[in-house]
Amino acid sequence: VQLQASGGGLVQAGGSLRLSCAASGRTFSRYVMGWFRQAPGKEREFVAAITRSGGTTNYLDFVKGRFTISRDNAKNTVYLQMNSLKPEDTAVYYCAARDGLRDNRPSSSNYEYNFWGQGTLVTVSS
């Protein structure tokens, strides 16, 4: 599966952005989807993940209550709605996919994701 992330940009603290990740192919619903981010000089970290049907989600504690991951299997797209953004949220955001046919967990481990998008930059100014 090929992934294309979009929606990043520059926003003031307290503002909102919605990231989208469009997947190619007709088997999008078999994949667990995740969002990760990497800030300058830091390691890539987990942000959120969602199971195949969207019934279960998982979030980094720092973004709970501010970010919402969702998916539309008919449109082969996963979203990350980001509200109340903070300067600490500044990073390149990546969407990722892992085959969920045998293991549908919304994993937070980047090692479990096989497919990655190119990343979209989110900059939050103070």
Coordinates of N, CA, C and O in Angstrom, one line a residue, residues 40-120:
P40 N 12.6 18.0 15.2 CA 14.0 18.1 14.9 C 14.9 17.7 16.1 O 14.6 18.0 17.3
G41 N 15.8 16.8 15.8 CA 16.7 16.3 16.8 C 16.2 15.3 17.8 O 16.8 14.9 18.7
K42 N 15.0 14.8 17.5 CA 14.3 13.8 18.3 C 14.0 12.6 17.5 O 13.9 12.6 16.3
E43 N 13.8 11.5 18.3 CA 13.4 10.2 17.6 C 11.9 10.3 17.2 O 11.1 11.1 17.8
R44 N 11.6 9.5 16.3 CA 10.2 9.4 15.8 C 9.3 8.8 17.0 O 9.8 7.9 17.6
E45 N 8.2 9.4 17.2 CA 7.3 8.9 18.3 C 5.9 8.7 17.8 O 5.4 9.3 16.9
F46 N 5.3 7.8 18.5 CA 3.9 7.4 18.2 C 2.9 8.6 18.6 O 3.2 9.2 19.7
V47 N 1.9 8.8 17.8 CA 0.9 9.8 18.1 C -0.5 9.1 18.3 O -1.1 9.3 19.4
A48 N -0.9 8.3 17.4 CA -2.2 7.7 17.5 C -2.3 6.6 16.5 O -1.6 6.5 15.5
A49 N -3.2 5.6 16.8 CA -3.5 4.5 15.9 C -4.9 4.1 16.0 O -5.6 4.4 16.9
I50 N -5.4 3.4 14.9 CA -6.8 3.1 14.8 C -6.9 1.7 14.2 O -6.2 1.4 13.2
T51 N -7.8 0.9 14.7 CA -8.0 -0.5 14.2 C -8.7 -0.4 12.8 O -9.1 0.6 12.3
R52 N -8.8 -1.6 12.2 CA -9.3 -1.7 10.9 C -10.7 -1.1 10.6 O -10.9 -0.4 9.6
S53 N -11.6 -1.3 11.5 CA -12.9 -0.8 11.4 C -13.1 0.6 12.0 O -14.1 1.2 11.8
G54 N -12.1 1.0 12.7 CA -12.2 2.3 13.4 C -12.8 2.2 14.8 O -13.0 3.2 15.5
G55 N -13.0 1.0 15.3 CA -13.7 0.8 16.6 C -12.8 1.1 17.8 O -13.4 1.4 18.9
T56 N -11.5 0.9 17.6 CA -10.6 1.1 18.8 C -9.5 2.1 18.4 O -9.0 1.9 17.3
T57 N -9.2 3.0 19.3 CA -8.1 3.9 19.0 C -7.1 3.9 20.2 O -7.4 3.4 21.2
N58 N -5.9 4.4 19.9 CA -4.9 4.5 20.9 C -4.1 5.8 20.7 O -3.9 6.2 19.5
Y59 N -3.8 6.5 21.8 CA -3.2 7.8 21.7 C -2.0 7.9 22.6 O -1.9 7.3 23.7
L60 N -1.0 8.7 22.2 CA 0.0 9.2 23.1 C -0.6 10.0 24.2 O -1.5 10.8 23.9
D61 N -0.2 9.8 25.4 CA -0.8 10.6 26.5 C -0.9 12.1 26.3 O -1.8 12.8 26.6
F62 N 0.2 12.6 25.7 CA 0.3 14.1 25.6 C -0.7 14.7 24.6 O -1.0 15.8 24.7
V63 N -1.3 13.8 23.7 CA -2.2 14.4 22.8 C -3.7 14.0 23.1 O -4.6 14.4 22.4
K64 N -3.9 13.1 24.1 CA -5.2 12.7 24.5 C -6.1 13.9 24.8 O -5.7 14.8 25.5
G65 N -7.3 13.9 24.3 CA -8.2 15.0 24.5 C -8.0 16.1 23.5 O -8.9 17.0 23.5
R66 N -6.9 16.1 22.8 CA -6.7 17.2 21.8 C -6.7 16.7 20.4 O -7.2 17.4 19.5
F67 N -6.2 15.5 20.2 CA -6.1 14.9 18.8 C -7.2 13.8 18.7 O -7.5 13.0 19.7
T68 N -7.7 13.6 17.5 CA -8.6 12.5 17.2 C -8.2 11.9 15.9 O -8.1 12.5 14.9
I69 N -8.0 10.5 15.9 CA -7.8 9.8 14.7 C -9.1 9.2 14.3 O -9.9 8.7 15.1
S70 N -9.3 9.1 13.0 CA -10.5 8.5 12.4 C -10.1 8.0 11.0 O -9.1 8.3 10.5
R71 N -11.0 7.2 10.5 CA -10.8 6.7 9.1 C -12.1 6.6 8.4 O -13.1 6.4 8.9
D72 N -11.9 6.6 7.0 CA -13.1 6.4 6.1 C -12.6 5.3 5.2 O -11.9 5.6 4.2
N73 N -13.0 4.1 5.4 CA -12.6 3.0 4.5 C -13.1 3.1 3.1 O -12.5 2.6 2.2
A74 N -14.2 3.8 3.0 CA -14.8 3.9 1.6 C -13.9 4.9 0.8 O -13.9 4.8 -0.4
K75 N -13.2 5.8 1.5 CA -12.4 6.8 0.8 C -10.9 6.4 0.9 O -10.0 7.2 0.5
N76 N -10.6 5.3 1.5 CA -9.2 4.9 1.7 C -8.3 6.0 2.4 O -7.2 6.2 2.0
T77 N -8.9 6.6 3.4 CA -8.2 7.7 4.0 C -8.3 7.6 5.6 O -9.4 7.2 6.1
V78 N -7.2 8.0 6.2 CA -7.2 8.1 7.6 C -6.9 9.6 8.0 O -6.2 10.3 7.2
Y79 N -7.5 10.1 9.0 CA -7.4 11.5 9.4 C -6.8 11.7 10.8 O -6.9 10.8 11.6
L80 N -6.2 12.8 11.0 CA -5.8 13.2 12.4 C -6.2 14.6 12.6 O -5.6 15.5 12.0
Q81 N -7.3 14.8 13.4 CA -7.8 16.1 13.8 C -7.0 16.5 15.0 O -7.0 15.9 16.0
M82 N -6.3 17.7 14.8 CA -5.5 18.2 15.9 C -6.0 19.5 16.4 O -6.0 20.5 15.6
N83 N -6.4 19.6 17.6 CA -7.0 20.8 18.2 C -6.1 21.3 19.3 O -5.2 20.5 19.8
S84 N -6.2 22.5 19.8 CA -5.5 23.1 20.9 C -4.0 22.8 20.7 O -3.3 22.3 21.6
L85 N -3.5 23.1 19.5 CA -2.1 22.8 19.2 C -1.1 23.6 20.1 O -1.4 24.7 20.4
K86 N 0.0 22.9 20.4 CA 1.0 23.5 21.2 C 2.3 23.6 20.4 O 2.5 22.7 19.5
P87 N 3.2 24.5 20.8 CA 4.5 24.5 20.1 C 5.2 23.2 20.1 O 5.9 22.8 19.2
E88 N 5.0 22.4 21.2 CA 5.7 21.1 21.3 C 5.1 20.1 20.3 O 5.7 19.0 20.2
D89 N 4.0 20.4 19.7 CA 3.5 19.5 18.6 C 4.2 19.7 17.3 O 3.9 19.0 16.3
T90 N 5.1 20.7 17.2 CA 5.8 20.9 16.0 C 6.6 19.7 15.6 O 7.4 19.2 16.4
A91 N 6.4 19.2 14.4 CA 7.1 18.0 13.9 C 6.7 17.7 12.5 O 5.8 18.3 12.0
V92 N 7.4 16.7 11.9 CA 7.0 16.1 10.7 C 6.1 14.9 11.1 O 6.5 14.1 11.9
Y93 N 4.9 14.9 10.5 CA 3.9 13.9 10.9 C 3.9 12.8 9.7 O 3.8 13.2 8.6
Y94 N 3.9 11.6 10.1 CA 3.9 10.5 9.2 C 2.7 9.6 9.4 O 2.4 9.3 10.6
C95 N 2.1 9.1 8.4 CA 1.1 8.1 8.5 C 1.8 6.7 8.2 O 2.7 6.7 7.4
A96 N 1.2 5.7 8.8 CA 1.8 4.4 8.6 C 0.7 3.3 8.6 O -0.4 3.6 9.2
A97 N 1.0 2.2 8.0 CA 0.1 1.1 8.0 C 0.7 -0.2 8.3 O 1.9 -0.5 8.0
R98 N 0.0 -1.1 9.0 CA 0.4 -2.4 9.2 C -0.8 -3.4 8.9 O -1.9 -3.1 9.1
D99 N -0.4 -4.6 8.4 CA -1.5 -5.5 8.1 C -2.2 -6.0 9.4 O -1.6 -6.5 10.3
G100 N -3.5 -5.8 9.4 CA -4.3 -6.1 10.6 C -5.1 -7.3 10.5 O -5.9 -7.6 11.4
L101 N -4.9 -8.2 9.5 CA -5.8 -9.3 9.3 C -5.6 -10.3 10.5 O -6.6 -10.9 10.9
R102 N -4.4 -10.5 11.0 CA -4.2 -11.5 12.1 C -4.0 -10.8 13.4 O -4.1 -11.4 14.5
D103 N -3.7 -9.5 13.4 CA -3.4 -8.8 14.6 C -3.9 -7.4 14.4 O -3.3 -6.5 13.7
N104 N -5.1 -7.1 15.0 CA -5.8 -5.8 14.8 C -5.5 -4.8 15.8 O -6.2 -3.8 16.0
R105 N -4.5 -5.0 16.6 CA -4.2 -4.0 17.7 C -3.7 -2.7 17.1 O -3.0 -2.6 16.2
P106 N -4.2 -1.6 17.7 CA -3.7 -0.2 17.3 C -2.3 0.0 17.9 O -2.2 0.9 18.8
S107 N -1.4 -0.7 17.5 CA 0.0 -0.7 18.1 C 0.6 0.7 18.1 O 0.5 1.5 17.1
S108 N 1.4 1.0 19.1 CA 2.2 2.2 19.2 C 3.6 2.0 18.8 O 4.4 3.0 18.9
S109 N 4.0 0.8 18.4 CA 5.4 0.6 18.1 C 5.6 0.8 16.6 O 5.0 0.1 15.8
N110 N 6.5 1.7 16.3 CA 6.8 2.0 14.9 C 7.4 0.8 14.2 O 7.3 0.7 12.9
Y111 N 8.0 -0.2 14.9 CA 8.6 -1.3 14.3 C 7.6 -2.3 13.7 O 7.9 -3.1 12.9
E112 N 6.3 -2.1 14.1 CA 5.3 -3.0 13.6 C 4.6 -2.5 12.4 O 3.8 -3.2 11.8
Y113 N 5.0 -1.3 11.9 CA 4.3 -0.8 10.8 C 5.2 -0.9 9.6 O 6.4 -0.6 9.6
N114 N 4.7 -1.5 8.5 CA 5.5 -1.8 7.3 C 5.5 -0.8 6.2 O 6.4 -0.8 5.4
F115 N 4.5 0.1 6.2 CA 4.3 1.0 5.1 C 4.2 2.4 5.7 O 3.5 2.7 6.7
W116 N 4.9 3.4 5.1 CA 5.0 4.7 5.6 C 4.8 5.7 4.5 O 5.2 5.5 3.3
G117 N 4.1 6.8 4.8 CA 4.0 7.9 3.9 C 5.2 8.8 4.0 O 6.1 8.6 4.8
Q118 N 5.2 9.9 3.2 CA 6.3 10.8 3.1 C 6.4 11.8 4.2 O 7.5 12.4 4.3
G119 N 5.4 12.0 4.9 CA 5.5 13.0 6.0 C 4.9 14.4 5.6 O 5.1 14.8 4.4
T120 N 4.3 15.1 6.5 CA 3.9 16.4 6.3 C 4.2 17.3 7.5 O 4.1 16.8 8.7

